[in-house]
CSV table of C-alpha atoms in Angstrom, one decimal:
chain,number,residue,atom,x,y,z
Y,1,CYS,CA,70.6,116.1,116.9
Y,2,SER,CA,73.2,114.1,118.8
Y,3,SER,CA,71.7,110.8,117.7
Y,4,LYS,CA,70.6,109.4,114.3
Y,5,GLU,CA,67.1,109.0,115.6
Y,6,GLY,CA,67.0,112.7,116.7
Y,7,ARG,CA,68.4,113.9,113.4
Y,8,ASP,CA,66.0,111.8,111.4
Y,9,LEU,CA,63.1,113.2,113.4
Y,10,ILE,CA,64.1,116.8,112.8
Y,11,LEU,CA,65.1,116.4,109.1
Y,12,ASN,CA,61.7,114.8,108.3
Y,13,HIS,CA,59.8,117.5,110.2
Y,14,ALA,CA,57.5,119.7,108.0
Y,15,CYS,CA,59.1,122.8,109.5
Y,16,ILE,CA,62.8,121.8,108.8
Y,17,ALA,CA,63.3,124.5,106.2
Y,18,GLN,CA,62.2,127.3,108.5
Y,19,MET,CA,64.1,125.8,111.3
Y,20,ILE,CA,67.3,125.9,109.4
Y,21,THR,CA,66.6,129.5,108.3
Y,22,ASN,CA,66.1,130.6,111.9
Y,23,THR,CA,69.0,128.6,113.2
Y,24,SER,CA,71.6,129.9,110.6
Y,25,SER,CA,70.6,133.5,111.3
Y,26,LEU,CA,71.8,133.1,114.8
Y,27,LEU,CA,75.3,132.2,113.7
Y,28,SER,CA,76.2,135.9,113.8
Y,29,SER,CA,74.9,136.3,117.4
Y,30,SER,CA,77.0,138.4,119.7
Y,31,ASN,CA,76.4,135.8,122.4
Y,32,PRO,CA,79.2,133.2,121.9
Y,33,TRP,CA,77.2,130.5,123.6
Y,34,ILE,CA,74.3,130.9,121.2
Y,35,ALA,CA,76.5,131.2,118.1
Y,36,SER,CA,78.6,128.1,119.0
Y,37,ASN,CA,75.6,126.0,119.8
Y,38,VAL,CA,73.8,127.1,116.6
Y,39,ALA,CA,76.9,126.0,114.6
Y,40,LEU,CA,76.9,122.7,116.5
Y,41,VAL,CA,73.3,122.1,115.5
Y,42,LEU,CA,74.1,122.7,111.8
Y,43,ALA,CA,77.2,120.5,112.1
Y,44,ARG,CA,75.1,117.6,113.5
Y,45,ILE,CA,72.4,118.1,110.9
Y,46,THR,CA,75.1,117.7,108.1
Y,47,VAL,CA,76.2,114.4,109.6
Y,48,GLU,CA,73.3,112.9,107.6
Y,49,GLU,CA,73.3,113.1,103.8
Y,50,LEU,CA,69.7,114.3,103.9
Y,51,GLY,CA,70.8,117.2,106.1
Y,52,CYS,CA,73.4,118.2,103.5
Y,53,GLN,CA,70.9,118.1,100.7
Y,54,THR,CA,68.3,120.0,102.8
Y,55,ILE,CA,70.8,122.9,103.2
Y,56,LEU,CA,72.2,122.8,99.7
Y,57,THR,CA,68.7,122.9,98.1
Y,58,HIS,CA,67.2,125.3,100.6
Y,59,LEU,CA,65.5,128.3,99.1
Y,60,LYS,CA,67.8,130.5,101.1
Y,61,HIS,CA,70.9,128.4,100.7
Y,62,ARG,CA,72.9,131.4,99.6
Y,63,GLU,CA,72.3,133.2,102.9
Y,64,ILE,CA,72.9,130.0,104.9
Y,65,LEU,CA,76.2,129.2,103.2
Y,66,ASN,CA,77.4,132.8,103.6
Y,67,GLU,CA,76.6,132.7,107.3
Y,68,LEU,CA,78.5,129.5,107.7
Y,69,MET,CA,81.5,131.0,105.9
Y,70,LEU,CA,81.5,134.1,108.1
Y,71,ALA,CA,81.3,131.7,111.1
Y,72,LEU,CA,84.7,130.4,110.3
Y,73,ASP,CA,86.0,133.6,112.0
Y,74,ILE,CA,88.4,132.4,114.7
Y,75,SER,CA,87.3,135.1,117.2
Y,76,ASP,CA,84.8,132.4,118.4
Y,77,PRO,CA,86.8,129.1,118.2
Y,78,SER,CA,83.9,126.9,119.2
Y,79,ARG,CA,81.7,128.4,116.5
Y,80,SER,CA,84.3,128.2,113.8
Y,81,THR,CA,85.2,124.6,114.7
Y,82,ASN,CA,81.6,123.5,114.3
Y,83,ALA,CA,81.1,125.6,111.2
Y,84,ALA,CA,84.2,124.0,109.6
Y,85,PHE,CA,82.8,120.6,110.2
Y,86,ALA,CA,79.4,121.6,108.6
Y,87,ILE,CA,81.1,123.1,105.6
Y,88,GLY,CA,83.3,120.0,105.2
Y,89,ARG,CA,80.3,117.7,105.1
Y,90,LEU,CA,78.5,120.0,102.6
Y,91,ILE,CA,81.4,119.9,100.2
Y,92,GLU,CA,82.4,116.3,100.3
Y,93,LYS,CA,80.7,115.8,96.9
Y,94,ASP,CA,81.3,117.9,93.8
Y,95,GLU,CA,77.7,119.1,93.8
Y,96,GLY,CA,78.3,120.8,97.2
Y,97,LYS,CA,81.6,122.2,96.1
Y,98,LYS,CA,80.1,123.8,93.1
Y,99,ILE,CA,77.2,125.3,95.0
Y,100,LEU,CA,79.5,126.7,97.7
Y,101,ILE,CA,81.9,128.2,95.1
Y,102,SER,CA,79.1,129.8,93.1
Y,103,VAL,CA,77.7,131.4,96.3
Y,104,CYS,CA,80.9,132.4,98.2
Y,105,GLY,CA,83.5,132.5,95.5
Y,106,GLN,CA,86.4,130.2,94.8
Y,107,TYR,CA,89.0,131.6,97.2
Y,108,LYS,CA,87.0,132.5,100.3
Y,109,ILE,CA,87.0,129.0,101.8
Y,110,LEU,CA,90.7,128.6,101.3
Y,111,ASP,CA,91.5,132.0,102.9
Y,112,SER,CA,89.3,131.1,105.9
Y,113,LEU,CA,90.8,127.7,106.4
Y,114,LEU,CA,94.3,129.2,106.1
Y,115,HIS,CA,93.5,131.6,108.9
Y,116,MET,CA,92.1,128.8,111.0
Y,117,LEU,CA,95.2,126.7,110.5
Y,118,GLU,CA,97.7,129.5,111.2
Y,119,VAL,CA,96.3,130.2,114.7
Y,120,ASN,CA,97.5,128.8,118.0
Y,121,GLU,CA,96.4,125.1,118.3
Y,122,GLU,CA,95.0,125.8,121.8
Y,123,LYS,CA,92.0,127.4,120.1
Y,124,GLY,CA,91.0,123.9,118.9
Y,125,VAL,CA,90.2,124.9,115.4
Y,126,ASN,CA,93.0,123.1,113.6
Y,127,LYS,CA,91.4,119.6,113.5
Y,128,ASN,CA,88.1,120.6,111.8
Y,129,ALA,CA,90.0,123.0,109.4
Y,130,CYS,CA,92.0,119.9,108.3
Y,131,TYR,CA,88.8,117.9,108.1
Y,132,ALA,CA,87.2,120.6,105.9
Y,133,LEU,CA,90.2,120.8,103.6
Y,134,SER,CA,90.2,117.0,103.3
Y,135,CYS,CA,86.5,117.1,102.3
Y,136,LEU,CA,87.3,119.7,99.7
Y,137,CYS,CA,90.0,117.4,98.3
Y,138,THR,CA,87.9,114.2,98.2
Y,139,THR,CA,87.5,114.7,94.5
Y,140,HIS,CA,89.9,115.8,91.7
Y,141,TYR,CA,87.7,118.8,91.1
Y,142,GLY,CA,88.3,120.0,94.6
Y,143,PHE,CA,92.1,119.4,94.4
Y,144,GLN,CA,92.2,121.5,91.2
Y,145,LEU,CA,90.4,124.3,93.0
Y,146,CYS,CA,93.3,124.3,95.5
Y,147,LEU,CA,95.9,124.4,92.7
Y,148,GLN,CA,94.2,127.4,91.2
Y,149,TYR,CA,95.0,129.3,94.4
Y,150,LEU,CA,98.5,127.9,94.7
Y,151,THR,CA,100.2,130.5,96.9
Y,152,VAL,CA,97.6,130.1,99.6
Y,153,PHE,CA,97.4,126.4,99.1
Y,154,HIS,CA,101.2,126.1,99.8
Y,155,ARG,CA,100.7,128.2,103.0
Y,156,ILE,CA,97.9,125.9,104.1
Y,157,LEU,CA,100.2,122.9,103.5
Y,158,PHE,CA,103.0,124.5,105.5
Y,159,SER,CA,100.6,125.1,108.4
Y,160,ILE,CA,99.3,121.5,108.3
Y,161,GLU,CA,102.9,120.3,108.2
Y,162,SER,CA,103.6,122.3,111.4
Y,163,ILE,CA,100.7,120.6,113.1
Y,164,LEU,CA,102.5,117.3,112.7
Y,165,SER,CA,104.8,118.4,115.5
Y,166,SER,CA,101.9,118.9,117.9
Y,167,ASN,CA,101.7,117.1,121.1
Y,168,GLU,CA,98.0,116.6,120.7
Y,169,HIS,CA,97.3,113.1,119.3
Y,170,GLU,CA,94.0,114.1,117.5
Y,171,ASN,CA,95.6,117.2,115.9
Y,172,VAL,CA,98.4,115.0,114.4
Y,173,TRP,CA,95.9,112.4,113.2
Y,174,PHE,CA,93.7,115.0,111.4
Y,175,ALA,CA,96.7,116.6,109.8
Y,176,LEU,CA,98.0,113.3,108.5
Y,177,MET,CA,94.5,112.3,107.3
Y,178,CYS,CA,94.2,115.6,105.4
Y,179,LEU,CA,97.6,115.3,103.7
Y,180,ARG,CA,97.0,111.6,102.9
Y,181,THR,CA,93.7,112.6,101.1
Y,182,ILE,CA,95.6,115.2,99.0
Y,183,ALA,CA,98.4,112.7,98.3
Y,184,GLN,CA,96.1,110.5,96.2
Y,185,TYR,CA,96.3,112.8,93.2
Y,186,ASP,CA,99.0,112.8,90.4
Y,187,GLY,CA,101.3,115.7,91.0
Y,188,ALA,CA,100.3,116.2,94.6
Y,189,ASN,CA,103.7,115.1,95.8
Y,190,ASP,CA,105.4,118.2,94.4
Y,191,HIS,CA,103.2,120.4,96.6
Y,192,LEU,CA,103.2,118.2,99.7
Y,193,CYS,CA,107.0,118.0,99.6
Y,194,TYR,CA,107.5,121.6,98.6
Y,195,SER,CA,109.1,122.5,101.9
Y,196,LYS,CA,111.2,119.3,101.7
Y,197,LYS,CA,110.6,118.7,105.4
Y,198,LEU,CA,107.6,116.3,105.3
Y,199,PRO,CA,109.5,113.0,105.0
Y,200,GLU,CA,111.6,113.8,108.1
Y,201,LYS,CA,108.5,114.9,110.0
Y,202,LEU,CA,106.9,111.6,109.2
Y,203,LYS,CA,109.9,109.7,110.5
Y,204,GLN,CA,109.7,111.8,113.7
Y,205,ILE,CA,106.0,110.8,114.1
Y,206,ARG,CA,106.9,107.1,113.6
Y,207,ASP,CA,109.3,107.3,116.5
Y,208,LYS,CA,107.2,109.6,118.7
Y,209,TRP,CA,103.7,108.0,118.5
Y,210,ILE,CA,104.7,104.4,118.9
Y,211,THR,CA,101.6,103.4,121.0
Y,212,HIS,CA,99.1,105.1,118.7
Y,213,LYS,CA,98.3,102.7,115.9
Y,214,ASP,CA,95.9,105.1,114.2
Y,215,VAL,CA,98.6,107.8,113.9
Y,216,GLN,CA,101.2,105.1,112.9
Y,217,ASP,CA,98.9,103.8,110.1
Y,218,GLU,CA,98.2,107.2,108.7
Y,219,ALA,CA,101.8,108.3,108.8
Y,220,LYS,CA,103.0,105.1,107.2
Y,221,LEU,CA,100.4,105.2,104.4
Y,222,LEU,CA,101.3,108.9,103.7
Y,223,TRP,CA,105.0,108.0,103.6
Y,224,TYR,CA,104.5,105.4,100.9
Y,225,MET,CA,102.1,107.7,99.0
Y,226,ILE,CA,104.5,110.6,98.8
Y,227,HIS,CA,107.3,108.2,97.7
Y,228,ARG,CA,105.1,106.4,95.2
Y,229,ASN,CA,106.2,108.8,92.5
Y,230,MET,CA,109.8,109.0,93.6
Y,231,LYS,CA,112.0,107.8,90.8
Y,232,PRO,CA,114.8,105.4,91.8
Y,233,ASN,CA,118.3,106.1,90.8
Y,234,GLN,CA,119.5,104.6,87.5
Y,235,PRO,CA,121.2,101.2,88.1
Y,236,ASN,CA,125.0,101.1,87.6
Y,237,ILE,CA,126.8,98.6,85.4
Y,238,ASP,CA,129.5,97.2,87.6
Y,239,GLU,CA,130.8,94.4,85.3
Y,240,CYS,CA,129.6,93.3,81.9
Y,241,ARG,CA,130.5,89.9,80.5
Y,242,ASN,CA,129.3,88.0,77.5
Y,243,ASN,CA,126.4,86.1,79.2
Y,244,SER,CA,126.0,88.0,82.5
Y,245,THR,CA,126.2,91.5,84.0
Y,246,ASP,CA,126.5,92.7,87.5
Y,247,ILE,CA,124.4,95.8,88.4
Y,248,SER,CA,123.9,97.9,91.5
Y,249,TRP,CA,122.0,101.0,92.5
Y,250,ASN,CA,121.9,103.6,95.3
Y,251,LEU,CA,118.9,104.0,97.5
Y,252,CYS,CA,117.7,107.6,97.0
Y,253,ILE,CA,115.2,107.6,99.9
Y,254,ASP,CA,115.1,106.4,103.4
Y,255,ASN,CA,112.7,103.5,103.8
Y,256,TRP,CA,110.0,103.3,106.5
Y,257,ASP,CA,110.6,99.6,107.3
Y,258,ASN,CA,113.6,97.6,106.1
Y,259,ASN,CA,111.4,94.5,106.0
Y,260,GLU,CA,108.9,96.0,103.6
Y,261,PHE,CA,111.2,97.6,101.1
Y,262,GLN,CA,112.2,95.6,98.0
Y,263,TYR,CA,113.4,96.3,94.5
Y,264,ARG,CA,112.1,95.0,91.2
Y,265,ILE,CA,114.5,94.5,88.3
Y,266,ILE,CA,113.1,95.1,84.8
Y,267,LEU,CA,115.1,93.9,81.9
Y,268,ASP,CA,113.9,95.1,78.5
Y,269,ASP,CA,110.5,96.1,80.0
Y,270,ILE,CA,110.0,92.7,81.5
Y,271,PRO,CA,110.1,92.2,85.3
Y,272,ILE,CA,112.6,89.4,86.0
Y,273,ALA,CA,113.3,89.5,89.8
Y,274,VAL,CA,112.5,91.1,93.2
Y,275,THR,CA,115.3,91.4,95.7
Y,276,ASN,CA,116.0,93.0,99.1
Y,277,ASN,CA,119.6,93.8,98.1
Y,278,THR,CA,120.9,96.8,96.1
Y,279,ASN,CA,122.8,94.7,93.7
Y,280,TYR,CA,122.0,91.9,91.3
Y,281,CYS,CA,123.5,89.6,88.7
Y,282,LEU,CA,121.7,89.4,85.3
Y,283,LYS,CA,122.3,86.0,84.0
Y,284,ASN,CA,121.5,84.0,80.8
Y,285,LEU,CA,122.1,87.0,78.6
Y,286,LYS,CA,123.0,86.8,74.9
Y,287,ALA,CA,126.5,87.9,73.9
Y,288,ASN,CA,127.0,91.1,71.9
Y,289,THR,CA,123.5,92.2,72.6
Y,290,ASN,CA,122.0,95.6,73.8
Y,291,TYR,CA,119.9,95.5,76.9
Y,292,SER,CA,117.9,98.0,79.0
Y,293,VAL,CA,117.6,97.6,82.8
Y,294,GLN,CA,115.5,99.6,85.2
Y,295,ILE,CA,114.7,99.5,89.0
Y,296,GLN,CA,111.4,99.9,90.8
Y,297,TYR,CA,110.7,100.2,94.5
Y,298,VAL,CA,108.2,97.6,95.8
Y,299,THR,CA,106.3,98.2,99.1
Y,300,SER,CA,103.3,96.8,100.8
Y,301,HIS,CA,101.4,100.0,99.8
Y,302,GLY,CA,102.3,100.0,96.1
Y,303,ASP,CA,105.1,100.3,93.7
Y,304,SER,CA,107.1,103.4,92.6
Y,305,ILE,CA,107.6,104.6,89.1
Y,306,LEU,CA,110.5,103.1,87.1
Y,307,SER,CA,114.0,104.5,87.2
Y,308,ASP,CA,115.5,105.9,84.0
Y,309,PRO,CA,116.8,103.0,81.9
Y,310,THR,CA,120.5,102.1,81.8
Y,311,ILE,CA,121.5,100.8,78.4
Y,312,PHE,CA,124.4,98.3,78.2
Y,313,ARG,CA,125.9,95.8,75.7
Y,314,THR,CA,127.2,92.4,76.6
Y,315,ASP,CA,130.6,91.4,75.6
Y,316,GLU,CA,131.1,89.3,72.4
Y,317,GLU,CA,131.1,85.6,72.7
Y,318,LEU,CA,134.6,84.3,73.4
Y,319,PRO,CA,135.9,82.3,70.4
Y,320,PRO,CA,135.9,78.5,71.0
Y,321,PRO,CA,139.1,76.6,71.0
Y,322,VAL,CA,140.6,75.5,67.8
Y,323,ASN,CA,140.0,71.9,66.6
Y,324,ASN,CA,142.4,69.1,65.8
Y,325,LEU,CA,145.6,71.0,66.8
Y,326,HIS,CA,148.6,68.8,65.7
Y,327,ILE,CA,152.2,68.8,64.5
Y,328,VAL,CA,152.6,68.1,60.8
Y,329,ARG,CA,156.4,68.4,60.5
Y,330,ARG,CA,159.2,68.9,62.9
Y,331,SER,CA,163.0,69.1,63.1
Y,332,MET,CA,165.6,69.5,65.7
Y,333,THR,CA,165.0,73.3,65.9
Y,334,ALA,CA,161.5,73.8,64.5
Y,335,ALA,CA,158.0,72.4,64.3
Y,336,ARG,CA,155.1,73.2,62.0
Y,337,ILE,CA,151.6,73.0,63.6
Y,338,THR,CA,148.2,73.2,62.1
Y,339,TRP,CA,144.6,73.2,63.3
Y,340,GLU,CA,141.0,73.4,62.1
Y,341,SER,CA,139.2,76.8,62.6
Y,342,PRO,CA,136.3,76.8,65.1
Y,343,ASP,CA,132.9,78.2,64.4
Y,344,LEU,CA,133.5,82.0,64.6
Y,345,SER,CA,130.1,83.1,63.3
Y,346,GLU,CA,129.2,84.6,66.8
Y,347,CYS,CA,132.5,86.3,67.3
Y,348,ASN,CA,132.6,89.4,65.1
Y,349,SER,CA,135.8,90.8,66.6
Y,350,PHE,CA,138.0,87.9,65.7
Y,351,LYS,CA,141.3,89.1,64.3
Y,352,GLY,CA,143.6,86.1,64.3
Y,353,TYR,CA,145.3,83.4,66.3
Y,354,GLN,CA,147.9,83.8,69.1
Y,355,VAL,CA,150.3,81.0,69.4
Y,356,TYR,CA,151.7,80.2,72.9
Y,357,LEU,CA,154.8,78.0,73.5
């Protein structure tokens, strides 16, 4: 079963159903070598989609799935690691998820994966436990199953978060891959960042695994995914004039890469500019007019949601100078002046004239 040719040969054999029945019954063998190798055979069979369908539609699929679930027991790390891979493959699609849940119950798999993730990493079961959880969360249905068992789900996420500090390259990659799979769903950010430590751990990974591009890529993508729903701070109005306004804003998150982080300015729901700075001058505004301005983070992996709007009103138009100012009569001690009134239709606050000498 280690090659596609070998798997195809076995899966198309007339005795495949009986072979799977006999094989799965040995998962509970007291001989660790037999049990772990049986789990390995089932794991390799499920590499092929035909293998997954053969098990899920097997006449004794209930017994087989229950045996696989029991094999997640970490007393035999090799067996549980292979069983976790097989289960992950079986539940990648909703059909497999529903069959497993109907047979083994909704919470059994999460309890088992939690137990696997909380053990010492030397037992080598963390990677495939992360893989199995990522397979469960490949669809929205699977993610919702996790949310229905929220206390355990949060404990699972804490355990995966702790794996991010591992010195084992593969462990870190599998943990990142699992969290990134979960991060695709609306609302997932609240659970992923429940401990408030994940962003800092990702920064540590960025600085620690410099030579491992696969880890860097996963960490960077996860970083932007969890910040995708971060709302920028409201922009501040620094100075408001009749035809322009200076705004600024504070960065509420650390950015992964200064060269990739920009800000989009939205004026009255219309994007008007993208800048690398945290300030901007809004120009060509109308006097005495209400405006709404918002900020949005822009990254190479997508844009954030919009900030709350800041409402401001531009100053009124300054009155134009008077026309035809001239002296109409004068004496040794006095002078009478007159002028023509300018167009004051745009200046509602006009109160009168101030004469300067």
